Structure formats: structure tokens, C-alpha cells
PDB file of C-alpha atoms and ligand atoms in Angstrom:
ATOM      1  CA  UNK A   1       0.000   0.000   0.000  1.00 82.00           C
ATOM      2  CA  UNK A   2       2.211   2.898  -1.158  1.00 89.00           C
ATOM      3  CA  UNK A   3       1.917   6.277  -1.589  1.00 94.00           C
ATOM      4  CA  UNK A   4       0.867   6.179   2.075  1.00 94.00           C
ATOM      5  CA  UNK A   5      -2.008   8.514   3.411  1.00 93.00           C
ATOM      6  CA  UNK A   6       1.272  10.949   4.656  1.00 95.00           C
ATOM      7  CA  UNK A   7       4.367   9.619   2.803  1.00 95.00           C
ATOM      8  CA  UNK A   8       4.191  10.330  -0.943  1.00 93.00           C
ATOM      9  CA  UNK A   9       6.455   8.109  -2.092  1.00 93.00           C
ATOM     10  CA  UNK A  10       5.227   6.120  -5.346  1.00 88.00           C
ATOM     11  CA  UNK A  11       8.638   3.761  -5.204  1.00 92.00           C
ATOM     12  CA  UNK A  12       9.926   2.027  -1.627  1.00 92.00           C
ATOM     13  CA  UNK A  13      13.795   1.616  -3.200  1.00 94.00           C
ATOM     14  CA  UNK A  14      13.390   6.365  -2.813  1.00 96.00           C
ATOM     15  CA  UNK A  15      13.438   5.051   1.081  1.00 97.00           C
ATOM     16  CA  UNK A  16      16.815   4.103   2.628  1.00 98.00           C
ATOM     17  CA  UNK A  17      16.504   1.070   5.048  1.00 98.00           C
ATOM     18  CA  UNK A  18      18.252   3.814   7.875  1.00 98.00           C
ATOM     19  CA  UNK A  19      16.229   6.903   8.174  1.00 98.00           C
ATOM     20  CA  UNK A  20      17.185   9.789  10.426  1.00 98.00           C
ATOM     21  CA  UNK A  21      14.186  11.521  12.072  1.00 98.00           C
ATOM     22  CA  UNK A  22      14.214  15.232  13.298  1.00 97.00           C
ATOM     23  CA  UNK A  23      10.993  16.651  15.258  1.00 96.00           C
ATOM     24  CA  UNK A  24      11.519  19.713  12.459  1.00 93.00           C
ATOM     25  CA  UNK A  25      10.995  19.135   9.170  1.00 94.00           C
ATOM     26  CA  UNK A  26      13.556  22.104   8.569  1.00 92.00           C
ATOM     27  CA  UNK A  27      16.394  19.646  10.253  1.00 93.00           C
ATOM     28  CA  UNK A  28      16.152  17.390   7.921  1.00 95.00           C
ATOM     29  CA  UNK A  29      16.418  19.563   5.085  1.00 95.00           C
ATOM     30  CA  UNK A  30      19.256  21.517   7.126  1.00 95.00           C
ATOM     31  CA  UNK A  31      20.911  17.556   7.243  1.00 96.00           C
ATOM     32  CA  UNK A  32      20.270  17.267   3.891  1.00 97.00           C
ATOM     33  CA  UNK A  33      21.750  20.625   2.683  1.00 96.00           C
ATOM     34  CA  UNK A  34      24.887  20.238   4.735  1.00 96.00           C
ATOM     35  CA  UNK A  35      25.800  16.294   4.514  1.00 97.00           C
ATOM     36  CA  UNK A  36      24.091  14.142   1.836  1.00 98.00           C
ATOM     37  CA  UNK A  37      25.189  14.095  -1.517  1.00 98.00           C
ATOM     38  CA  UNK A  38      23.097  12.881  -4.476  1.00 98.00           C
ATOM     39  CA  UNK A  39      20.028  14.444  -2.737  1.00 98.00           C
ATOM     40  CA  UNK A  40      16.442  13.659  -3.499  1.00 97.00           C
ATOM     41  CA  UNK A  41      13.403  15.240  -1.878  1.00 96.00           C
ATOM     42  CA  UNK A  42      11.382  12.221  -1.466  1.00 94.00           C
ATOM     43  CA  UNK A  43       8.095  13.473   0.465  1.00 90.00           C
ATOM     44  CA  UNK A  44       6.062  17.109   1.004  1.00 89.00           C
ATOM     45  CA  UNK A  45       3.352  15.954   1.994  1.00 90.00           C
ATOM     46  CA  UNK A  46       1.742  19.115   4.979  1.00 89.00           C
ATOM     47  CA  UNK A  47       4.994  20.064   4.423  1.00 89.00           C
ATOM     48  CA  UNK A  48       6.975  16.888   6.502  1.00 93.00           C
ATOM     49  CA  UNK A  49       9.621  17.151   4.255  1.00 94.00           C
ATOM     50  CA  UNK A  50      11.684  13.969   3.548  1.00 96.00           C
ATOM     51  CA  UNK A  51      15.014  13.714   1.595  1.00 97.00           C
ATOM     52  CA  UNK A  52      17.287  10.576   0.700  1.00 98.00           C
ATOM     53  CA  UNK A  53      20.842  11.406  -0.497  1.00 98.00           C
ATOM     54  CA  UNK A  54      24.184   9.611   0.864  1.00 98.00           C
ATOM     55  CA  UNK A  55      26.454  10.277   3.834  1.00 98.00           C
ATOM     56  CA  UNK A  56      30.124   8.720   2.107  1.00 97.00           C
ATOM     57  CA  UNK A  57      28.522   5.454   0.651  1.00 97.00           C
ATOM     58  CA  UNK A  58      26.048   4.938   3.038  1.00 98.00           C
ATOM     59  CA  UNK A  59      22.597   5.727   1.193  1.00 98.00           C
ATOM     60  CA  UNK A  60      20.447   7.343   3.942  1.00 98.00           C
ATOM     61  CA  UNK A  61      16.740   9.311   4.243  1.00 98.00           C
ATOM     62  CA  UNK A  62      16.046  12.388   6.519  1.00 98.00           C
ATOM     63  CA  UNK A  63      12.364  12.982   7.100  1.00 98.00           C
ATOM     64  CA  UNK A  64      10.459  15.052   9.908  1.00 97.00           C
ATOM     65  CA  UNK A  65       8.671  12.932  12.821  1.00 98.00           C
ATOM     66  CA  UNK A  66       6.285  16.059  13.870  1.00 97.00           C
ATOM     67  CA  UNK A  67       6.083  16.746  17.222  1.00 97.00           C
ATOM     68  CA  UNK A  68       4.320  14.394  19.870  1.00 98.00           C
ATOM     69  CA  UNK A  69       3.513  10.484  20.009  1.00 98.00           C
ATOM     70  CA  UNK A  70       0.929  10.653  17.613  1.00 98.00           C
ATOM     71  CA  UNK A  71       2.613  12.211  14.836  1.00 98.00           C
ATOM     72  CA  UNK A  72       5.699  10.536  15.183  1.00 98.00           C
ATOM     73  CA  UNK A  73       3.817   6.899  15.759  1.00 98.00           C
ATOM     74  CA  UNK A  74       2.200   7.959  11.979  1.00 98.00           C
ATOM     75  CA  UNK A  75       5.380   8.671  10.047  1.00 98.00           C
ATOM     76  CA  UNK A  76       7.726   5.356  11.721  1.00 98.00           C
ATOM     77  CA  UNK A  77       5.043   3.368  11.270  1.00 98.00           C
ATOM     78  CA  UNK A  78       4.338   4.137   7.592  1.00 97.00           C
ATOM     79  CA  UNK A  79       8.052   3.981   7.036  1.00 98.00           C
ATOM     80  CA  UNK A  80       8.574   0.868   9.045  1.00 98.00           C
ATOM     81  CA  UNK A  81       5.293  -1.132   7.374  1.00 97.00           C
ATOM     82  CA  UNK A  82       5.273  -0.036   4.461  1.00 97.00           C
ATOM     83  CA  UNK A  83       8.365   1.104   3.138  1.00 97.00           C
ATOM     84  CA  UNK A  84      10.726  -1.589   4.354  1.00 97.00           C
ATOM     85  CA  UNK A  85      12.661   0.556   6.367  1.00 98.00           C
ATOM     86  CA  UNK A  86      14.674  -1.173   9.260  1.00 98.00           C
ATOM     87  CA  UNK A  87      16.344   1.488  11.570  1.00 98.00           C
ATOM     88  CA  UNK A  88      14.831   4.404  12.972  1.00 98.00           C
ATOM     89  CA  UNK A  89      16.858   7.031  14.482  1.00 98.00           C
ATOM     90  CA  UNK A  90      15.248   9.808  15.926  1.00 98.00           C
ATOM     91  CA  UNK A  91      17.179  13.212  17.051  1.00 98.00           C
ATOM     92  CA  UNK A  92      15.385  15.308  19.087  1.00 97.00           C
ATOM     93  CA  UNK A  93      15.551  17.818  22.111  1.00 96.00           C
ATOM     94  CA  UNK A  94      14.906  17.300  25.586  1.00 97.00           C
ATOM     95  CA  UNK A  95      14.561  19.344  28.944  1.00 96.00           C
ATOM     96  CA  UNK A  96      16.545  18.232  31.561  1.00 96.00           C
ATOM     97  CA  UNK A  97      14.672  16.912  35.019  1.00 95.00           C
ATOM     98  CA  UNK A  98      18.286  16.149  36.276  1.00 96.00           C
ATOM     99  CA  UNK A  99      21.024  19.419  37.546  1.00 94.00           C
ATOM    100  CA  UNK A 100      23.609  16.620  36.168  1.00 95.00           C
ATOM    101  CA  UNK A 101      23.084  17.407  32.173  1.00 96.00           C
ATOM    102  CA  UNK A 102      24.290  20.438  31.184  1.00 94.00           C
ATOM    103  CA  UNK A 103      22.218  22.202  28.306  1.00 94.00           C
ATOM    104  CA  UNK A 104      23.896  20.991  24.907  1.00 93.00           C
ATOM    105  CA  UNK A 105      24.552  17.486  26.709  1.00 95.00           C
ATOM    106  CA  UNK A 106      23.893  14.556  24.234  1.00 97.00           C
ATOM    107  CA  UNK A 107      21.608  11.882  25.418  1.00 98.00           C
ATOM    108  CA  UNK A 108      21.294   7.961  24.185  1.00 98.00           C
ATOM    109  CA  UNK A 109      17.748   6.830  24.946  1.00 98.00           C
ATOM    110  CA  UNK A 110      18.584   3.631  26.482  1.00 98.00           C
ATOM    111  CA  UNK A 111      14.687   3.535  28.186  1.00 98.00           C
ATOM    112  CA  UNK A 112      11.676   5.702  27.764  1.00 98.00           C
ATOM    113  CA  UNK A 113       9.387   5.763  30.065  1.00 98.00           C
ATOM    114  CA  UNK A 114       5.346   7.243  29.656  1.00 97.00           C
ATOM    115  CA  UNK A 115       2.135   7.668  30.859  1.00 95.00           C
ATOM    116  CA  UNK A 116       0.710   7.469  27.379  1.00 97.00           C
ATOM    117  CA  UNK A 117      -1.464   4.859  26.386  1.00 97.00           C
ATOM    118  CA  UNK A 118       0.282   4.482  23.200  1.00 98.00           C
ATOM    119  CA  UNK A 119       1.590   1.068  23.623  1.00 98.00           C
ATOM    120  CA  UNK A 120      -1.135  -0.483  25.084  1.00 98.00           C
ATOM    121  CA  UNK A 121      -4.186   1.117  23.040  1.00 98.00           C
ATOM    122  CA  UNK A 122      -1.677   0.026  19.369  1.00 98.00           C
ATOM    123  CA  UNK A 123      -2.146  -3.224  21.555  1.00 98.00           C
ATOM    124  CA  UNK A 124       2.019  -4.144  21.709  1.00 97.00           C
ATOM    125  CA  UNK A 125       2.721  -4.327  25.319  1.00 97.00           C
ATOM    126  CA  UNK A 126       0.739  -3.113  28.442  1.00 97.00           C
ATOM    127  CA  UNK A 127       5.039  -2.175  29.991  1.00 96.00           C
ATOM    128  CA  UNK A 128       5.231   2.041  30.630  1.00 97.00           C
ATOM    129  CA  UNK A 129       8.722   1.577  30.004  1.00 98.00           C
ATOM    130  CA  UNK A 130      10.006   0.589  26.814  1.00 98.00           C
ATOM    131  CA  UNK A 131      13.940  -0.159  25.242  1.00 98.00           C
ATOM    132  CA  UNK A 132      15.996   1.320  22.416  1.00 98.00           C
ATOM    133  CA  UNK A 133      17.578  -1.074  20.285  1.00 98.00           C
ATOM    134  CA  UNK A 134      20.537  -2.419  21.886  1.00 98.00           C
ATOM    135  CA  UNK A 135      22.486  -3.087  18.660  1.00 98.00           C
ATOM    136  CA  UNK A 136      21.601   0.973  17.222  1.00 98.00           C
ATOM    137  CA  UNK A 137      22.792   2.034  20.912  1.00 98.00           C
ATOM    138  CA  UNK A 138      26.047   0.337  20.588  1.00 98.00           C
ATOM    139  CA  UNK A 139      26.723   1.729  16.502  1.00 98.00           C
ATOM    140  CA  UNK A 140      25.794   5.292  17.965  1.00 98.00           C
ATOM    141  CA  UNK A 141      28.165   4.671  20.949  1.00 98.00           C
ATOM    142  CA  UNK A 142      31.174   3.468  18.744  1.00 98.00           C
ATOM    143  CA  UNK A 143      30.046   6.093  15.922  1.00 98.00           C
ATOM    144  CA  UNK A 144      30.653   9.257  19.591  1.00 98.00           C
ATOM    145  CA  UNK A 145      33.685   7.615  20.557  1.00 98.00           C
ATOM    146  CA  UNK A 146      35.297   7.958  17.098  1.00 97.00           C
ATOM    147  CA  UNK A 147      34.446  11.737  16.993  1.00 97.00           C
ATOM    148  CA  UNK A 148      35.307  12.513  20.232  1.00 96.00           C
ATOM    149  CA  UNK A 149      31.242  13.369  21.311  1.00 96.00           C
ATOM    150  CA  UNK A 150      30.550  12.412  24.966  1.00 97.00           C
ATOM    151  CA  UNK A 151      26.977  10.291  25.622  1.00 98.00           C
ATOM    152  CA  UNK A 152      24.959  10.263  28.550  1.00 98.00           C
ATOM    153  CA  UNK A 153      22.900   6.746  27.999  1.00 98.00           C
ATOM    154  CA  UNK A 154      19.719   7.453  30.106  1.00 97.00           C
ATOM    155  CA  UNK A 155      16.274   6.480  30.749  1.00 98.00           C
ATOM    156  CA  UNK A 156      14.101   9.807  29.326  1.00 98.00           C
ATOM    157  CA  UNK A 157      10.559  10.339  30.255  1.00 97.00           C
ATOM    158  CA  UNK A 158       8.304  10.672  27.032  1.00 98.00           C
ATOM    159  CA  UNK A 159       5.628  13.366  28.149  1.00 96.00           C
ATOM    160  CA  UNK A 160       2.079  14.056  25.853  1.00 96.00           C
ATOM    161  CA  UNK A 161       1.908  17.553  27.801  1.00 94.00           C
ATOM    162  CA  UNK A 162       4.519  20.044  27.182  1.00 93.00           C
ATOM    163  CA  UNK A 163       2.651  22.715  28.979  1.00 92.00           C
ATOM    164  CA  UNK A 164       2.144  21.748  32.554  1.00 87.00           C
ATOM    165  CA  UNK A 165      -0.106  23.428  35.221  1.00 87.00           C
ATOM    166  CA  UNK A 166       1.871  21.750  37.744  1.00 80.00           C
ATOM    167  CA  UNK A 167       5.445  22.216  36.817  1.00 72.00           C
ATOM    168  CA  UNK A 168       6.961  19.529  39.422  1.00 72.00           C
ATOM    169  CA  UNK A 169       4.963  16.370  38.354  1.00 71.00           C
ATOM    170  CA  UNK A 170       7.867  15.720  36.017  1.00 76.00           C
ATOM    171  CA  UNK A 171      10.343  15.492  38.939  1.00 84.00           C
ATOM    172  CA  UNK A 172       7.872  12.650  40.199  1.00 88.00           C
ATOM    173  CA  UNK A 173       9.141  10.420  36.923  1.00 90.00           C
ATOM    174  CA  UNK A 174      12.707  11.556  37.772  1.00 93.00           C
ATOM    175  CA  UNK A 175      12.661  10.669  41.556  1.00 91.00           C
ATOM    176  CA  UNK A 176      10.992   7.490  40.751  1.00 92.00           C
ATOM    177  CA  UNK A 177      12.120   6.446  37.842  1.00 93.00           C
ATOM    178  CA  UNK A 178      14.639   7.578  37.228  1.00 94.00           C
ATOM    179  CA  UNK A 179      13.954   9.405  33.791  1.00 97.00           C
ATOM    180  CA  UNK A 180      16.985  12.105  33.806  1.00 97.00           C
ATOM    181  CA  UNK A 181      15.001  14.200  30.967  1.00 97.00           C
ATOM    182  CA  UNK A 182      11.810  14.827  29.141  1.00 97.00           C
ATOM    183  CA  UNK A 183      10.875  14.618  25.354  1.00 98.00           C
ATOM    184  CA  UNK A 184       7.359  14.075  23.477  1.00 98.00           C
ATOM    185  CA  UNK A 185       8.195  10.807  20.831  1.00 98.00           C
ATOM    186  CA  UNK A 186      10.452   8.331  22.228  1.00 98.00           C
ATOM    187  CA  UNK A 187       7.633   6.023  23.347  1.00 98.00           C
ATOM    188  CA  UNK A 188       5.983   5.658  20.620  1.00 98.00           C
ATOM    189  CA  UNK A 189       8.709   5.331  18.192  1.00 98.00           C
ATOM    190  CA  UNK A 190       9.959   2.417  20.385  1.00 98.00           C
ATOM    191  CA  UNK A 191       6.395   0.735  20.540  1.00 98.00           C
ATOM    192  CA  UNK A 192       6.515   0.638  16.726  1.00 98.00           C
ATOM    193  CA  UNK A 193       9.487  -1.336  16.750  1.00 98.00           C
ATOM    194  CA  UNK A 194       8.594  -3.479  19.276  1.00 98.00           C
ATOM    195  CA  UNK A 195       5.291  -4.000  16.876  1.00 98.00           C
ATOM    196  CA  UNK A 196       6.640  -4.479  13.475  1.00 98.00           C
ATOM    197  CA  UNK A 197      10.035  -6.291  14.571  1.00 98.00           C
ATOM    198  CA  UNK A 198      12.015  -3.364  13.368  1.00 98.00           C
ATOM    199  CA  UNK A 199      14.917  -1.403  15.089  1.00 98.00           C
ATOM    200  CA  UNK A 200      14.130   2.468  16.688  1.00 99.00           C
ATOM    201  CA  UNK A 201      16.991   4.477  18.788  1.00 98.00           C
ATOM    202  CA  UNK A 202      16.932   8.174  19.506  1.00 98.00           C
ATOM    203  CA  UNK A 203      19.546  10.731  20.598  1.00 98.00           C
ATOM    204  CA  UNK A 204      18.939  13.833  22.359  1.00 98.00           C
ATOM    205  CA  UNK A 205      20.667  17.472  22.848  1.00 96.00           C
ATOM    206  CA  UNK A 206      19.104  19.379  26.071  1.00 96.00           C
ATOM    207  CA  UNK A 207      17.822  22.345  25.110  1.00 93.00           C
ATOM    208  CA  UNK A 208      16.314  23.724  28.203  1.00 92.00           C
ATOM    209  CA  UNK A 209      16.752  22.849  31.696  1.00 92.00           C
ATOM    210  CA  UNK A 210      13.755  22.029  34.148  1.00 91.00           C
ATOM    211  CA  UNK A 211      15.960  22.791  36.660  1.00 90.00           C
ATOM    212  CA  UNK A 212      17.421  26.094  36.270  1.00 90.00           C
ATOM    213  CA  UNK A 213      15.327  27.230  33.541  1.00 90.00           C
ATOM    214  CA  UNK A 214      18.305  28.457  31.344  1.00 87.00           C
ATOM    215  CA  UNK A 215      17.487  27.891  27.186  1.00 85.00           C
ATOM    216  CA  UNK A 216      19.162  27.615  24.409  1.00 83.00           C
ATOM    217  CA  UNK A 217      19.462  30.664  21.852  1.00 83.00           C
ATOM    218  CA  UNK A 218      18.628  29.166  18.273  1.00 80.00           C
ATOM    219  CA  UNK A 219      22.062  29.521  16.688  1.00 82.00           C
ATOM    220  CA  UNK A 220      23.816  27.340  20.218  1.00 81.00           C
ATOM    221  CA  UNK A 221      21.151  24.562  19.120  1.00 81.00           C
ATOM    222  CA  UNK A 222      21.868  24.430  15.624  1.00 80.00           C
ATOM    223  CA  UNK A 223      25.620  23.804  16.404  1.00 79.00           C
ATOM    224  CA  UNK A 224      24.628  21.548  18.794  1.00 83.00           C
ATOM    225  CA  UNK A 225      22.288  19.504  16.535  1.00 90.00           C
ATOM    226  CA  UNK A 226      25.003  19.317  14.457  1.00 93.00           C
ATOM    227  CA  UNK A 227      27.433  17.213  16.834  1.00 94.00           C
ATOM    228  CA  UNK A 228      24.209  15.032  17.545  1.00 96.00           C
ATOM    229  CA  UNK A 229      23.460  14.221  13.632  1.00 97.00           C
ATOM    230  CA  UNK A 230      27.139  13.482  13.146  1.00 97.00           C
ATOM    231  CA  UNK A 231      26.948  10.827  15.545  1.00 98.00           C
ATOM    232  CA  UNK A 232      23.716   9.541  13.873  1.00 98.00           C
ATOM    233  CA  UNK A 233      25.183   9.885  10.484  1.00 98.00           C
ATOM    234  CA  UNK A 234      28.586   8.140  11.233  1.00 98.00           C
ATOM    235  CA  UNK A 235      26.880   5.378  12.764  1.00 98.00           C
ATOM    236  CA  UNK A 236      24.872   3.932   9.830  1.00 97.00           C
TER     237      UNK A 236
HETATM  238  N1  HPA B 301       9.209  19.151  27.581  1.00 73.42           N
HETATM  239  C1  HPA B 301       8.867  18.294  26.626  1.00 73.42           C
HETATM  240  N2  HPA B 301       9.575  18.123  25.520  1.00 73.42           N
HETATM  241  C2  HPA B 301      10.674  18.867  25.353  1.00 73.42           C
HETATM  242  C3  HPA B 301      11.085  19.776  26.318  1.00 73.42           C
HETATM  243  C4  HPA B 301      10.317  19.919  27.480  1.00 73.42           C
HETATM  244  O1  HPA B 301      10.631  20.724  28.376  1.00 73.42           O
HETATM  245  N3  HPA B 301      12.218  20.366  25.865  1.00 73.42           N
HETATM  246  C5  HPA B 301      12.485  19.825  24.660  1.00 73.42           C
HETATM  247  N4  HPA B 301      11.562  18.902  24.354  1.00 73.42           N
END
């Protein structure tokens, strides 16, 4: 069943079997831009831009995940069912729950934990705490150590609010959990793995802090985005 209702791609072989998945559409065209050759824009559809090119020889697609669990649990799982894609990558932002990461930090999603019913309504496992794949962690952790980035493997908390009334229930998932920092996608991106038999990591950069309320300025997170997709990109 292809074009998909979101993905308008008419030919699966357009779709690398690695794709790299920025909340912001505008990432992946910024990856795109700045290190794929042989670049095709592969989807447009409400403006989730997608592109396929290659990073050295490795052929590889960049495509926006929207934010939240719904929108990214659309896009994987078109791309996972129905384009034959096997690895998932997702880089995103997070806000830090923990005074121990420093804005800019880079996390490796080892765990997400959630509230959301995601899992359990799609009807793949009843668990609030899912897994990264083990074998993605470990290319992403050789693929820092070669360029010198430092990773802070963590369990994250995957939130459907980002505007909270009560701005401390998200240290409850910290101090009991254990979840170090808070994103919107994880979750679901994992439960779509788990689903179709398919592999899903994600890496972070903190952009804001929880704890001290300090943000990043939009030119700091581009730079720092950039470490982050280097890591992704030199471990395909
Ligand atoms: N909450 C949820 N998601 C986020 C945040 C946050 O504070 N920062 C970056 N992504």
C-alpha cells in the first residue's frame, strides 16, 4: 500500500533502510543541505519534508517525525510497514529533570518511560517503560567515541503535555524512575518497533533545563544539533 495517506512516495527503493528523524521538518532539510550528496526530496506531503541522499557510501533518508507520540507513531510506522525501512533514528531535544546534564549534553535513549497509552491502546505491550535497540545504541556509541562526542545513555521520560499546570509532576518520573530528561516521541517510536520487529533508537541534545530554567538561543542549538546528527550519520 504505497503512496501512504502521509508519505508520498510512489517507489519504496526512494526510502533508505536507515532513516534519520528530526521533530523539524527544517532539520532534515538543514541535514540534507549540509551532509548528503546525491540528494532527493522524497516526500512534502503538509509540508513533513523527507530527503534521501548519501552520507560517504552509506545511502540514507532524513524525514520530519512532527512533534508528539501521535505524529511521530504515523510517520515510523508508515516507514517501518510499508516502506521496508529497518532502523529508525530519531534526534530530538529534551529538557533536563536532572542538575547533572548540562544544556547541549547529548543523550542515548537507552529507556523511555510514559504515561501514554500508546503502547497499550496500538495493543504491543501493556510495559510504561520501553527499550531502544541495543544493537543501534552500541553503533551510535562506537560512531561518539570515534568523533570525540561524549553520551549520557539514560532512561528519558516521554511526556504528551509540554505545557504543565503543575510544573513539578515531572520530577515525580525523575525521583521514581529515574527518567533524567523529558521529550514528546520516544515512546511511541519504540512501541513501533517493538510491533513491526524493526529497530528504533533516539539521541537527544538538552535544550532547556527544568531545573534552572536556562534555554538555548537558536544559533547554540543548531551547532549543537550538528554534533548530535554526526553521531547519527557516522553510525549507519
Ligand atoms: N518538555 C517536553 N519536551 C521537550 C522539552 C520539554 O521541556 N524540551 C524539549 N523537548
Amino acid at each position: 500500500m504505497i503512496p501512504t495517506p502521509h508519505i508520498e512516495v510512489e517507489d519504496k527503493n526512494l526510502i533508505a533502510k536507515t532513516v534519520l528523524m528530526p521533530g523539524d521538518p527544517l532539520r532534515a532539510k538543514y541535514i540534507a543541505d549540509n551532509f548528503l550528496t546525491k540528494v532527493v526530496q522524497i516526500n512534502n506531503v503538509r509540508n513533513m519534508w523527507g530527503f534521501t541522499g548519501y552520507f560517504g557510501k552509506k545511502k540514507v533518508t532524513v524525514m520530519g517525525s512532527g512533534m508528539g507520540m501521535p505524529s511521530i507513531g504515523i510517520y515510523s510506522y508508515e516507514l517501518f510497514k510499508f516502506y521496508d525501512v529497518e532502523n529508525i533514528i530519531r534526534i530530538g531535544s529534551c529538557g533536563a529533570y536532572s542538575k547533572d546534564l548540562n544544556l547541549y549534553d547529548v543523550v542515548l535513549v537507552e529507556q523511555a518511560f510514559s504515561e501514554s497509552s500508546y503502547a497499550k491502546t496500538m495493543g504491543v505491550s501493556s510495559r510504561k517503560i520501553l527499550s531502544a535497540n541495543k544493537s543501534l545504541n552500541n553503533r551510535l556509541k562506537r560512531a561518539a567515541e570515534k568523533i570525540n562526542v561524549t553520551l549520557h545513555p539514560s532512561m528519558i521520560h516521554s511526556s504528551d503535555v509540554f505545557y504543565r499546570l503543575d510544573t513539578e509532576t515531572g520530577f515525580d518520573v525523575y525521583e521514581k524512575y529515574g527518567a533524567v530528561a523529558v521529550e514528546m516521541e520516544s515512546f511511541a517510536l519504540f512501541a513501533n518497533a517493538k510491533a513491526l520487529n524493526k529497530k528504533a533508537a533516539c539521541l537527544l541534545t538538552v535544550s532547556d533545563s527544568l531545573v534552572t530554567h536556562e534555554a538555548t538561543s537558536s544559533q547554540e542549538r543548531q551547532e549543537a544539533f550538528t554534533k548530535m546528527m554526526e553521531v547519527a550519520l557516522n553510525s549507519i
